[in-house]
CSV table of C-alpha atoms in Angstrom, one decimal:
chain,number,residue,atom,x,y,z
A,72,MET,CA,38.5,-13.7,-12.4
A,73,PRO,CA,37.8,-17.1,-14.0
A,74,GLU,CA,38.0,-16.9,-17.8
A,75,GLY,CA,36.1,-18.7,-20.6
A,76,ASP,CA,38.2,-21.9,-20.5
A,77,THR,CA,37.9,-22.2,-16.7
A,78,VAL,CA,34.1,-21.6,-16.9
A,79,SER,CA,33.9,-24.2,-19.7
A,80,GLN,CA,35.6,-26.7,-17.4
A,81,ALA,CA,33.2,-25.9,-14.6
A,82,ALA,CA,30.3,-26.5,-16.9
A,83,ALA,CA,31.7,-29.8,-18.0
A,84,ARG,CA,32.1,-31.0,-14.4
A,85,LEU,CA,28.7,-29.9,-13.4
A,86,HIS,CA,27.1,-31.5,-16.5
A,87,GLU,CA,28.8,-34.8,-15.8
A,88,ALA,CA,27.7,-34.7,-12.1
A,89,LEU,CA,24.1,-33.5,-12.6
A,90,ALA,CA,22.7,-34.0,-16.1
A,91,GLY,CA,19.9,-36.5,-16.3
A,92,ARG,CA,19.6,-36.8,-12.5
A,93,ARG,CA,16.8,-35.6,-10.2
A,94,LEU,CA,17.5,-33.2,-7.4
A,95,VAL,CA,16.7,-34.5,-3.9
A,96,ARG,CA,17.9,-31.3,-2.4
A,97,ALA,CA,18.3,-27.8,-3.7
A,98,ASP,CA,19.4,-25.1,-1.3
A,99,LEU,CA,19.8,-21.6,-2.8
A,100,ARG,CA,21.3,-19.4,-0.1
A,101,VAL,CA,20.4,-15.9,-1.4
A,102,PRO,CA,17.4,-14.0,0.1
A,103,ARG,CA,15.4,-13.6,-3.1
A,104,LEU,CA,15.7,-17.4,-3.9
A,105,ALA,CA,15.3,-18.7,-0.3
A,106,THR,CA,11.8,-20.1,-0.9
A,107,ALA,CA,12.6,-21.6,-4.4
A,108,ASP,CA,12.0,-25.3,-4.3
A,109,LEU,CA,13.7,-27.3,-7.1
A,110,ARG,CA,13.5,-30.7,-5.4
A,111,GLY,CA,12.2,-33.3,-7.8
A,112,ARG,CA,13.3,-31.5,-10.9
A,113,THR,CA,15.8,-33.2,-13.3
A,114,VAL,CA,18.8,-31.3,-14.5
A,115,ARG,CA,18.7,-31.4,-18.3
A,116,GLU,CA,22.2,-29.9,-19.0
A,117,VAL,CA,24.7,-27.5,-17.7
A,118,VAL,CA,26.4,-25.2,-20.3
A,119,ALA,CA,28.7,-22.3,-20.4
A,120,ARG,CA,28.0,-19.0,-22.2
A,121,GLY,CA,31.1,-16.8,-22.1
A,122,LYS,CA,31.8,-16.5,-18.3
A,123,HIS,CA,28.2,-17.5,-17.4
A,124,LEU,CA,27.0,-20.9,-16.2
A,125,LEU,CA,23.5,-22.1,-17.1
A,126,ALA,CA,22.0,-25.1,-15.4
A,127,ARG,CA,18.8,-26.0,-17.3
A,128,LEU,CA,16.2,-28.0,-15.4
A,129,ASP,CA,13.0,-29.7,-16.6
A,130,GLY,CA,9.9,-27.5,-16.3
A,131,GLY,CA,11.6,-24.7,-18.3
A,132,LEU,CA,13.8,-23.3,-15.5
A,133,THR,CA,17.4,-22.2,-15.6
A,134,LEU,CA,19.7,-21.6,-12.6
A,135,HIS,CA,22.2,-18.9,-13.8
A,136,SER,CA,25.4,-18.2,-12.0
A,137,HIS,CA,28.5,-16.1,-12.6
A,138,LEU,CA,31.8,-16.8,-10.8
A,139,ARG,CA,33.0,-13.2,-10.9
A,140,MET,CA,36.4,-12.8,-9.2
A,141,ASP,CA,36.7,-15.9,-6.9
A,142,GLY,CA,33.5,-17.9,-7.2
A,143,SER,CA,33.6,-21.7,-7.8
A,144,TRP,CA,31.5,-24.8,-8.1
A,145,ARG,CA,32.8,-27.9,-6.4
A,146,VAL,CA,31.4,-31.5,-6.8
A,147,PHE,CA,31.5,-33.9,-3.9
A,148,PRO,CA,30.4,-37.5,-3.4
A,149,ALA,CA,27.3,-37.7,-1.1
A,150,GLY,CA,28.4,-37.9,2.5
A,151,ARG,CA,31.8,-36.4,1.8
A,152,ARG,CA,32.8,-33.3,3.8
A,153,TRP,CA,32.7,-30.2,1.6
A,154,SER,CA,36.0,-28.4,1.3
A,155,GLY,CA,35.6,-25.4,-1.0
A,156,GLY,CA,35.5,-22.8,1.8
A,157,PRO,CA,33.7,-21.9,5.0
A,158,ALA,CA,29.9,-22.6,5.2
A,159,HIS,CA,29.0,-18.9,5.2
A,160,GLN,CA,30.4,-18.7,1.6
A,161,ILE,CA,28.1,-21.3,0.2
A,162,ARG,CA,25.4,-19.9,-2.1
A,163,ALA,CA,24.0,-23.0,-3.7
A,164,VAL,CA,23.7,-26.7,-3.0
A,165,LEU,CA,22.4,-29.1,-5.7
A,166,ASP,CA,22.2,-32.7,-4.4
A,167,THR,CA,21.3,-35.7,-6.6
A,168,GLY,CA,21.7,-38.2,-3.7
A,169,ARG,CA,24.9,-39.5,-5.4
A,170,LEU,CA,26.8,-36.3,-6.0
A,171,VAL,CA,26.5,-32.8,-4.5
A,172,ALA,CA,27.4,-29.6,-6.4
A,173,VAL,CA,28.2,-26.8,-4.1
A,174,GLY,CA,28.6,-23.2,-5.3
A,175,TYR,CA,31.0,-21.0,-3.3
A,176,ARG,CA,31.1,-17.1,-3.4
A,177,LEU,CA,28.7,-16.9,-6.2
A,178,GLN,CA,28.0,-13.1,-6.5
A,179,VAL,CA,25.5,-13.7,-9.2
A,180,LEU,CA,22.8,-16.4,-8.8
A,181,ASP,CA,19.4,-16.2,-10.5
A,182,LEU,CA,16.5,-18.5,-11.3
A,183,LEU,CA,14.7,-17.7,-14.5
A,184,ARG,CA,12.7,-19.2,-17.3
A,185,THR,CA,14.9,-21.0,-19.8
A,186,ALA,CA,13.1,-19.2,-22.6
A,187,GLU,CA,14.3,-15.9,-21.0
A,188,GLU,CA,18.0,-16.7,-20.8
A,189,HIS,CA,18.6,-13.8,-23.2
A,190,ARG,CA,17.9,-11.4,-20.3
A,191,VAL,CA,21.2,-12.5,-18.7
A,192,VAL,CA,23.4,-13.5,-21.7
A,193,GLY,CA,21.7,-11.9,-24.7
A,194,HIS,CA,24.2,-9.0,-24.6
A,195,LEU,CA,27.2,-11.2,-25.1
A,196,GLY,CA,29.2,-11.2,-28.2
A,197,PRO,CA,30.2,-14.5,-30.0
A,198,ASP,CA,31.4,-17.1,-27.5
A,199,LEU,CA,35.0,-18.1,-28.3
A,200,LEU,CA,34.2,-21.7,-27.0
A,201,GLY,CA,30.5,-21.8,-28.0
A,202,PRO,CA,28.6,-23.2,-30.9
A,203,ASP,CA,27.6,-19.6,-31.9
A,204,TRP,CA,31.3,-18.6,-32.5
A,205,ASP,CA,31.4,-16.2,-35.5
A,206,ALA,CA,34.8,-14.6,-36.2
A,207,ALA,CA,33.4,-12.1,-38.7
A,208,GLU,CA,30.9,-10.9,-36.1
A,209,ALA,CA,33.6,-10.6,-33.4
A,210,LEU,CA,35.7,-8.5,-35.8
A,211,ARG,CA,32.8,-6.3,-36.7
A,212,ARG,CA,32.1,-5.6,-33.0
A,213,LEU,CA,35.8,-4.9,-32.3
A,214,ALA,CA,36.0,-2.5,-35.2
A,215,ALA,CA,32.9,-0.6,-34.2
A,216,ASP,CA,34.9,1.7,-31.9
A,217,PRO,CA,38.4,2.1,-33.6
A,218,ALA,CA,39.5,4.7,-31.0
A,219,ARG,CA,39.0,2.3,-28.1
A,220,PRO,CA,42.1,0.9,-26.4
A,221,LEU,CA,42.6,-2.7,-27.5
A,222,GLY,CA,42.8,-4.1,-23.9
A,223,ALA,CA,39.4,-2.6,-23.0
A,224,ALA,CA,37.9,-3.8,-26.2
A,225,LEU,CA,39.1,-7.4,-25.6
A,226,LEU,CA,37.7,-7.4,-22.1
A,227,ASP,CA,34.3,-6.2,-23.2
A,228,GLN,CA,32.1,-9.3,-23.3
A,229,ARG,CA,29.9,-7.7,-25.8
A,230,ASN,CA,32.7,-8.1,-28.4
A,231,LEU,CA,34.1,-11.6,-27.6
A,232,ALA,CA,32.6,-13.6,-24.8
A,233,GLY,CA,35.1,-15.5,-22.6
A,234,LEU,CA,38.2,-13.3,-22.5
A,235,GLY,CA,39.5,-12.0,-19.2
A,236,ASN,CA,42.6,-10.1,-18.0
A,237,VAL,CA,45.0,-13.0,-18.4
A,238,TYR,CA,44.1,-13.6,-22.0
A,239,MET,CA,44.0,-9.8,-22.7
A,240,ALA,CA,47.6,-9.4,-21.6
A,241,GLU,CA,48.8,-12.5,-23.4
A,242,LEU,CA,47.0,-11.6,-26.7
A,243,CYS,CA,48.4,-8.1,-26.7
A,244,PHE,CA,51.9,-9.6,-26.2
A,245,LEU,CA,51.5,-12.1,-29.0
A,246,ALA,CA,50.2,-9.3,-31.3
A,247,GLY,CA,53.3,-7.1,-30.3
A,248,VAL,CA,51.2,-4.2,-29.1
A,249,THR,CA,50.4,-2.6,-25.8
A,250,PRO,CA,46.9,-2.8,-24.3
A,251,TRP,CA,46.4,0.9,-24.9
A,252,LEU,CA,46.9,0.8,-28.7
A,253,PRO,CA,43.6,2.0,-30.4
A,254,VAL,CA,41.8,-0.9,-32.0
A,255,GLY,CA,41.9,0.9,-35.4
A,256,GLU,CA,45.7,0.9,-35.4
A,257,LEU,CA,46.0,-2.9,-35.0
A,258,ALA,CA,47.6,-4.2,-38.2
A,259,ASP,CA,45.8,-7.6,-38.3
A,260,PRO,CA,42.8,-7.8,-36.1
A,261,GLY,CA,41.7,-11.0,-37.8
A,262,ARG,CA,44.8,-12.7,-36.7
A,263,LEU,CA,44.3,-11.6,-33.1
A,264,VAL,CA,40.8,-12.9,-33.1
A,265,GLY,CA,42.0,-16.2,-34.5
A,266,GLU,CA,44.7,-16.4,-31.8
A,267,ALA,CA,42.1,-15.8,-29.1
A,268,ARG,CA,40.0,-18.6,-30.4
A,269,ARG,CA,43.1,-20.9,-30.6
A,270,LEU,CA,44.3,-20.2,-27.1
A,271,LEU,CA,40.9,-20.8,-25.5
A,272,LEU,CA,40.4,-24.0,-27.4
A,273,ALA,CA,44.0,-25.2,-26.5
A,274,ASN,CA,43.3,-24.5,-22.8
A,275,ARG,CA,39.8,-25.7,-22.5
A,276,ASP,CA,40.8,-29.1,-21.2
A,277,ARG,CA,44.1,-28.2,-19.6
A,278,PRO,CA,44.5,-28.1,-15.8
A,279,ASP,CA,47.1,-25.2,-16.1
A,280,ARG,CA,46.5,-22.4,-18.6
A,281,THR,CA,49.5,-22.1,-21.0
A,282,THR,CA,50.1,-19.5,-23.8
A,283,THR,CA,53.9,-20.0,-24.3
A,284,THR,CA,55.3,-22.1,-27.1
A,285,ALA,CA,58.9,-22.8,-25.9
A,286,THR,CA,60.2,-21.6,-29.2
A,287,HIS,CA,62.7,-19.2,-27.5
A,288,PRO,CA,65.4,-20.2,-25.0
A,289,ARG,CA,63.9,-18.2,-22.2
A,290,GLU,CA,60.6,-19.9,-22.6
A,291,ARG,CA,62.0,-23.4,-22.0
A,292,GLY,CA,62.8,-22.8,-18.4
A,293,VAL,CA,66.0,-24.0,-16.6
A,294,ARG,CA,67.0,-27.4,-15.4
A,295,GLY,CA,64.9,-28.4,-12.4
A,296,ARG,CA,62.3,-25.7,-13.0
A,297,ALA,CA,59.2,-25.8,-15.1
A,298,ALA,CA,59.0,-23.7,-18.2
A,299,PRO,CA,56.9,-20.5,-17.8
A,300,ARG,CA,53.3,-20.9,-18.8
A,301,LEU,CA,52.5,-17.2,-19.5
A,302,TYR,CA,54.5,-14.5,-21.4
A,303,VAL,CA,53.7,-11.4,-19.4
A,304,TYR,CA,50.7,-11.8,-17.1
A,305,GLY,CA,51.8,-11.8,-13.4
A,306,ARG,CA,55.4,-11.3,-14.4
A,307,ALA,CA,56.0,-7.6,-13.4
A,308,GLY,CA,59.7,-6.9,-12.9
A,309,ARG,CA,60.7,-10.3,-14.3
A,310,SER,CA,62.5,-10.7,-17.6
A,311,CYS,CA,60.5,-10.9,-20.8
A,312,LEU,CA,60.7,-14.4,-22.2
A,313,ARG,CA,61.5,-13.1,-25.6
A,314,CYS,CA,64.0,-10.2,-25.1
A,315,GLY,CA,64.9,-10.2,-21.4
A,316,THR,CA,63.5,-6.7,-20.7
A,317,PRO,CA,61.7,-6.4,-17.4
A,318,VAL,CA,58.0,-6.7,-17.8
A,319,ARG,CA,56.0,-3.7,-16.6
A,320,MET,CA,52.6,-3.4,-15.0
A,321,ALA,CA,50.1,-0.6,-14.8
A,322,ALA,CA,48.3,-0.9,-11.5
A,323,THR,CA,45.0,0.4,-12.9
A,324,ALA,CA,43.9,-0.1,-16.4
A,325,HIS,CA,40.8,-1.0,-18.5
A,326,GLY,CA,38.4,-1.2,-15.6
A,327,GLU,CA,35.3,0.5,-14.3
A,328,PRO,CA,35.9,2.8,-11.3
A,329,GLY,CA,36.6,0.7,-8.3
A,330,ARG,CA,37.1,-2.4,-10.5
A,331,GLU,CA,40.4,-1.5,-12.2
A,332,ARG,CA,42.6,-4.4,-13.4
A,333,PRO,CA,46.3,-4.6,-13.8
A,334,ALA,CA,47.8,-4.7,-17.3
A,335,TYR,CA,51.2,-6.3,-18.1
A,336,TRP,CA,53.4,-5.6,-21.1
A,337,CYS,CA,57.0,-5.8,-22.4
A,338,PRO,CA,58.2,-2.2,-23.3
A,339,HIS,CA,60.6,-3.7,-25.9
A,340,CYS,CA,58.4,-6.3,-27.6
A,341,GLN,CA,55.1,-4.3,-27.6
A,342,ARG,CA,54.7,-1.1,-29.5
A,343,GLY,CA,52.0,1.5,-28.7
A,344,PRO,CA,51.0,4.0,-26.0
A,345,VAL,CA,51.5,3.3,-22.3
A,346,PRO,CA,50.2,5.1,-19.3
A,347,PRO,CA,52.3,7.8,-17.8
A,348,GLY,CA,54.7,7.0,-14.9
Protein backbone atom coordinates (compact mmCIF):
# COMPACT_ATOMS: atom_id res chain seq x y z
CA MET A 1 0.00 0.00 0.00
CA PRO A 2 1.39 3.45 -0.89
CA GLU A 3 2.41 5.38 2.23
CA GLY A 4 2.35 9.07 3.06
CA ASP A 5 5.59 9.90 1.25
CA THR A 6 4.42 8.15 -1.94
CA VAL A 7 1.04 9.90 -1.81
CA SER A 8 2.75 13.25 -1.25
CA GLN A 9 4.85 12.65 -4.38
CA ALA A 10 1.70 11.78 -6.33
CA ALA A 11 0.01 14.97 -5.15
CA ALA A 12 3.03 17.03 -6.23
CA ARG A 13 3.04 15.46 -9.72
CA LEU A 14 -0.69 16.01 -10.16
CA HIS A 15 -0.50 19.57 -8.87
CA GLU A 16 2.29 20.41 -11.30
CA ALA A 17 0.37 18.90 -14.20
CA LEU A 18 -3.12 20.19 -13.43
CA ALA A 19 -3.12 23.23 -11.14
CA GLY A 20 -4.29 26.43 -12.80
CA ARG A 21 -5.44 24.60 -15.93
CA ARG A 22 -8.92 24.03 -17.29
CA LEU A 23 -10.15 20.51 -17.95
CA VAL A 24 -11.12 19.80 -21.54
CA ARG A 25 -12.07 16.24 -20.64
CA ALA A 26 -12.93 14.53 -17.37
CA ASP A 27 -13.90 10.89 -17.50
CA LEU A 28 -14.79 9.30 -14.15
CA ARG A 29 -15.26 5.59 -14.73
CA VAL A 30 -17.23 4.54 -11.69
CA PRO A 31 -21.01 4.07 -11.93
CA ARG A 32 -22.07 6.69 -9.40
CA LEU A 33 -19.94 9.37 -11.12
CA ALA A 34 -20.57 8.36 -14.72
CA THR A 35 -22.75 11.41 -15.42
CA ALA A 36 -20.52 13.94 -13.60
CA ASP A 37 -19.32 16.62 -16.01
CA LEU A 38 -16.20 18.49 -14.90
CA ARG A 39 -15.28 19.87 -18.32
CA GLY A 40 -14.51 23.58 -18.21
CA ARG A 41 -13.61 23.58 -14.53
CA THR A 42 -10.16 24.75 -13.49
CA VAL A 43 -8.10 22.68 -11.09
CA ARG A 44 -7.13 24.94 -8.20
CA GLU A 45 -4.73 22.57 -6.43
CA VAL A 46 -4.00 18.95 -5.63
CA VAL A 47 -3.00 18.15 -2.06
CA ALA A 48 -2.33 15.06 0.02
CA ARG A 49 -3.95 14.43 3.39
CA GLY A 50 -2.38 11.34 4.93
CA LYS A 51 -2.92 8.68 2.26
CA HIS A 52 -5.76 10.59 0.59
CA LEU A 53 -5.53 12.76 -2.53
CA LEU A 54 -7.73 15.84 -2.90
CA ALA A 55 -7.99 17.57 -6.28
CA ARG A 56 -9.81 20.86 -5.65
CA LEU A 57 -11.67 22.42 -8.56
CA ASP A 58 -13.26 25.80 -9.01
CA GLY A 59 -16.94 25.91 -8.19
CA GLY A 60 -16.28 24.34 -4.78
CA LEU A 61 -15.82 20.71 -5.85
CA THR A 62 -13.18 18.19 -4.76
CA LEU A 63 -12.27 14.94 -6.48
CA HIS A 64 -11.16 12.61 -3.69
CA SER A 65 -9.15 9.45 -4.34
CA HIS A 66 -7.32 6.85 -2.28
CA LEU A 67 -4.66 4.57 -3.77
CA ARG A 68 -5.28 1.69 -1.34
CA MET A 69 -3.08 -1.33 -2.17
CA ASP A 70 -2.03 -0.78 -5.77
CA GLY A 71 -3.72 2.33 -7.13
CA SER A 72 -1.73 5.00 -8.95
CA TRP A 73 -2.02 8.26 -10.85
CA ARG A 74 0.10 8.65 -13.99
CA VAL A 75 0.67 11.81 -16.02
CA PHE A 76 1.16 11.68 -19.81
CA PRO A 77 1.68 14.32 -22.50
CA ALA A 78 -1.40 14.73 -24.67
CA GLY A 79 -1.37 12.26 -27.54
CA ARG A 80 1.07 9.89 -25.79
CA ARG A 81 -0.02 6.29 -25.28
CA TRP A 82 -1.02 5.57 -21.66
CA SER A 83 1.09 2.88 -20.04
CA GLY A 84 -0.06 2.50 -16.44
CA GLY A 85 -2.08 -0.68 -16.98
CA PRO A 86 -4.88 -2.15 -19.10
CA ALA A 87 -7.78 0.12 -20.05
CA HIS A 88 -10.26 -1.72 -17.83
CA GLN A 89 -8.25 -0.61 -14.76
CA ILE A 90 -8.65 3.08 -15.53
CA ARG A 91 -10.99 4.85 -13.11
CA ALA A 92 -10.36 8.53 -13.91
CA VAL A 93 -9.06 10.66 -16.77
CA LEU A 94 -8.36 14.38 -16.28
CA ASP A 95 -7.23 16.05 -19.51
CA THR A 96 -6.03 19.65 -19.76
CA GLY A 97 -5.25 19.44 -23.48
CA ARG A 98 -1.53 19.53 -22.73
CA LEU A 99 -1.18 16.86 -20.05
CA VAL A 100 -3.44 13.98 -19.09
CA ALA A 101 -3.68 12.53 -15.57
CA VAL A 102 -4.90 8.93 -15.55
CA GLY A 103 -5.95 7.14 -12.36
CA TYR A 104 -5.48 3.36 -12.33
CA ARG A 105 -7.06 0.88 -9.89
CA LEU A 106 -8.53 3.61 -7.69
CA GLN A 107 -10.72 1.69 -5.27
CA VAL A 108 -11.90 4.97 -3.74
CA LEU A 109 -13.07 7.80 -6.00
CA ASP A 110 -15.57 10.41 -4.80
CA LEU A 111 -16.78 13.80 -5.90
CA LEU A 112 -17.88 16.08 -3.06
CA ARG A 113 -18.15 19.68 -2.05
CA THR A 114 -14.80 21.12 -0.96
CA ALA A 115 -16.48 22.46 2.15
CA GLU A 116 -17.39 18.88 3.07
CA GLU A 117 -13.93 17.29 2.75
CA HIS A 118 -14.12 16.55 6.46
CA ARG A 119 -16.51 13.72 5.58
CA VAL A 120 -13.63 11.74 4.04
CA VAL A 121 -10.56 13.01 5.90
CA GLY A 122 -11.91 14.51 9.10
CA HIS A 123 -11.24 11.33 11.07
CA LEU A 124 -7.51 11.42 10.38
CA GLY A 125 -4.93 12.23 13.01
CA PRO A 126 -2.13 14.78 12.52
CA ASP A 127 -0.59 14.45 9.07
CA LEU A 128 3.12 13.66 9.32
CA LEU A 129 3.77 15.62 6.11
CA GLY A 130 0.98 18.17 6.41
CA PRO A 131 0.70 21.74 7.67
CA ASP A 132 -1.48 20.46 10.52
CA TRP A 133 1.30 18.31 12.02
CA ASP A 134 1.06 18.36 15.81
CA ALA A 135 3.43 16.02 17.65
CA ALA A 136 1.71 16.57 21.00
CA GLU A 137 -1.67 15.61 19.56
CA ALA A 138 -0.19 12.53 17.89
CA LEU A 139 1.29 11.45 21.24
CA ARG A 140 -2.02 12.05 22.98
CA ARG A 141 -3.85 9.85 20.50
CA LEU A 142 -1.28 7.05 20.72
CA ALA A 143 -1.39 7.11 24.53
CA ALA A 144 -5.19 6.94 24.62
CA ASP A 145 -5.07 3.13 24.42
CA PRO A 146 -1.95 1.99 26.32
CA ALA A 147 -2.79 -1.72 25.99
CA ARG A 148 -2.95 -1.61 22.19
CA PRO A 149 -0.07 -3.25 20.26
CA LEU A 150 2.29 -0.59 18.95
CA GLY A 151 2.13 -1.82 15.35
CA ALA A 152 -1.65 -1.57 15.24
CA ALA A 153 -1.53 1.89 16.84
CA LEU A 154 0.97 3.16 14.27
CA LEU A 155 -1.11 1.85 11.39
CA ASP A 156 -4.27 3.51 12.70
CA GLN A 157 -4.66 6.65 10.59
CA ARG A 158 -6.67 8.25 13.39
CA ASN A 159 -3.44 8.51 15.37
CA LEU A 160 -0.85 9.55 12.78
CA ALA A 161 -1.87 10.05 9.17
CA GLY A 162 0.51 8.69 6.56
CA LEU A 163 2.14 5.62 8.11
CA GLY A 164 1.82 2.24 6.44
CA ASN A 165 3.22 -1.23 6.93
CA VAL A 166 6.74 -0.42 5.75
CA TYR A 167 7.20 2.46 8.16
CA MET A 168 5.50 0.55 10.97
CA ALA A 169 8.07 -2.27 10.71
CA GLU A 170 11.01 0.10 10.35
CA LEU A 171 9.95 2.35 13.23
CA CYS A 172 9.53 -0.62 15.56
CA PHE A 173 13.02 -1.79 14.62
CA LEU A 174 14.52 1.63 15.23
CA ALA A 175 12.76 1.76 18.61
CA GLY A 176 14.12 -1.69 19.48
CA VAL A 177 10.69 -3.18 20.19
CA THR A 178 8.38 -5.66 18.49
CA PRO A 179 5.14 -4.52 16.86
CA TRP A 180 3.20 -6.36 19.59
CA LEU A 181 4.60 -4.36 22.49
CA PRO A 182 1.75 -2.49 24.23
CA VAL A 183 1.95 1.24 23.56
CA GLY A 184 2.03 1.94 27.29
CA GLU A 185 5.29 -0.02 27.65
CA LEU A 186 7.18 2.03 25.08
CA ALA A 187 10.02 3.81 26.87
CA ASP A 188 10.09 6.98 24.77
CA PRO A 189 7.01 7.47 22.57
CA GLY A 190 8.01 11.06 21.84
CA ARG A 191 11.21 9.89 20.21
CA LEU A 192 9.29 7.37 18.08
CA VAL A 193 6.87 10.04 16.86
CA GLY A 194 9.79 12.33 16.07
CA GLU A 195 11.48 9.52 14.13
CA ALA A 196 8.31 8.90 12.14
CA ARG A 197 8.20 12.54 11.13
CA ARG A 198 11.91 12.55 10.27
CA LEU A 199 11.68 9.46 8.06
CA LEU A 200 8.70 10.68 6.05
CA LEU A 201 10.27 14.11 5.54
CA ALA A 202 13.54 12.50 4.44
CA ASN A 203 11.73 10.29 1.91
CA ARG A 204 9.19 12.78 0.63
CA ASP A 205 11.29 13.62 -2.43
CA ARG A 206 13.27 10.39 -2.80
CA PRO A 207 12.52 7.94 -5.64
CA ASP A 208 13.50 5.00 -3.40
CA ARG A 209 12.40 4.87 0.22
CA THR A 210 15.37 4.57 2.61
CA THR A 211 15.46 4.13 6.39
CA THR A 212 19.00 2.80 6.88
CA THR A 213 21.91 5.01 7.89
CA ALA A 214 24.95 2.90 6.86
CA THR A 215 26.44 3.31 10.34
CA HIS A 216 26.95 -0.45 10.75
CA PRO A 217 29.09 -2.64 8.44
CA ARG A 218 26.16 -4.79 7.27
CA GLU A 219 24.23 -1.68 6.27
CA ARG A 220 26.90 -0.60 3.80
CA GLY A 221 26.35 -3.47 1.39
CA VAL A 222 29.12 -5.33 -0.38
CA ARG A 223 31.22 -4.40 -3.34
CA GLY A 224 29.15 -4.34 -6.50
CA ARG A 225 25.86 -4.43 -4.61
CA ALA A 226 23.81 -1.49 -3.38
CA ALA A 227 23.44 -1.02 0.37
CA PRO A 228 20.09 -2.19 1.77
CA ARG A 229 17.48 0.56 2.03
CA LEU A 230 15.30 -1.01 4.73
CA TYR A 231 16.21 -2.68 8.02
CA VAL A 232 13.59 -5.42 8.32
CA TYR A 233 10.63 -4.90 5.99
CA GLY A 234 10.60 -7.57 3.28
CA ARG A 235 13.74 -9.21 4.69
CA ALA A 236 12.25 -12.37 6.23
CA GLY A 237 14.93 -15.05 6.62
CA ARG A 238 17.75 -12.66 5.75
CA SER A 239 20.35 -11.42 8.21
CA CYS A 240 19.55 -8.47 10.42
CA LEU A 241 21.67 -5.52 9.33
CA ARG A 242 22.66 -4.85 12.93
CA CYS A 243 23.29 -8.27 14.50
CA GLY A 244 23.09 -10.89 11.75
CA THR A 245 20.14 -12.79 13.27
CA PRO A 246 17.61 -13.93 10.65
CA VAL A 247 14.69 -11.50 10.38
CA ARG A 248 11.33 -13.05 11.16
CA MET A 249 7.90 -12.43 9.71
CA ALA A 250 4.42 -13.08 11.04
CA ALA A 251 2.12 -13.81 8.12
CA THR A 252 -0.87 -12.12 9.74
CA ALA A 253 -0.65 -9.18 12.05
CA HIS A 254 -2.38 -5.90 12.84
CA GLY A 255 -5.05 -6.10 10.17
CA GLU A 256 -8.77 -6.37 9.94
CA PRO A 257 -10.12 -9.86 9.11
CA GLY A 258 -9.37 -10.50 5.47
CA ARG A 259 -6.93 -7.57 5.33
CA GLU A 260 -4.11 -8.86 7.52
CA ARG A 261 -0.62 -7.53 6.95
CA PRO A 262 2.79 -9.10 7.49
CA ALA A 263 5.01 -7.83 10.28
CA TYR A 264 8.80 -8.11 10.25
CA TRP A 265 11.17 -7.98 13.20
CA CYS A 266 14.58 -9.04 14.46
CA PRO A 267 14.22 -11.39 17.45
CA HIS A 268 17.57 -10.24 18.86
CA CYS A 269 17.39 -6.47 18.39
CA GLN A 270 13.73 -5.99 19.25
CA ARG A 271 12.30 -6.76 22.67
CA GLY A 272 8.67 -7.48 23.44
CA PRO A 273 5.97 -10.08 22.78
CA VAL A 274 5.76 -11.99 19.52
CA PRO A 275 3.00 -14.18 18.07
CA PRO A 276 3.19 -17.90 18.80
CA GLY A 277 4.80 -20.22 16.30
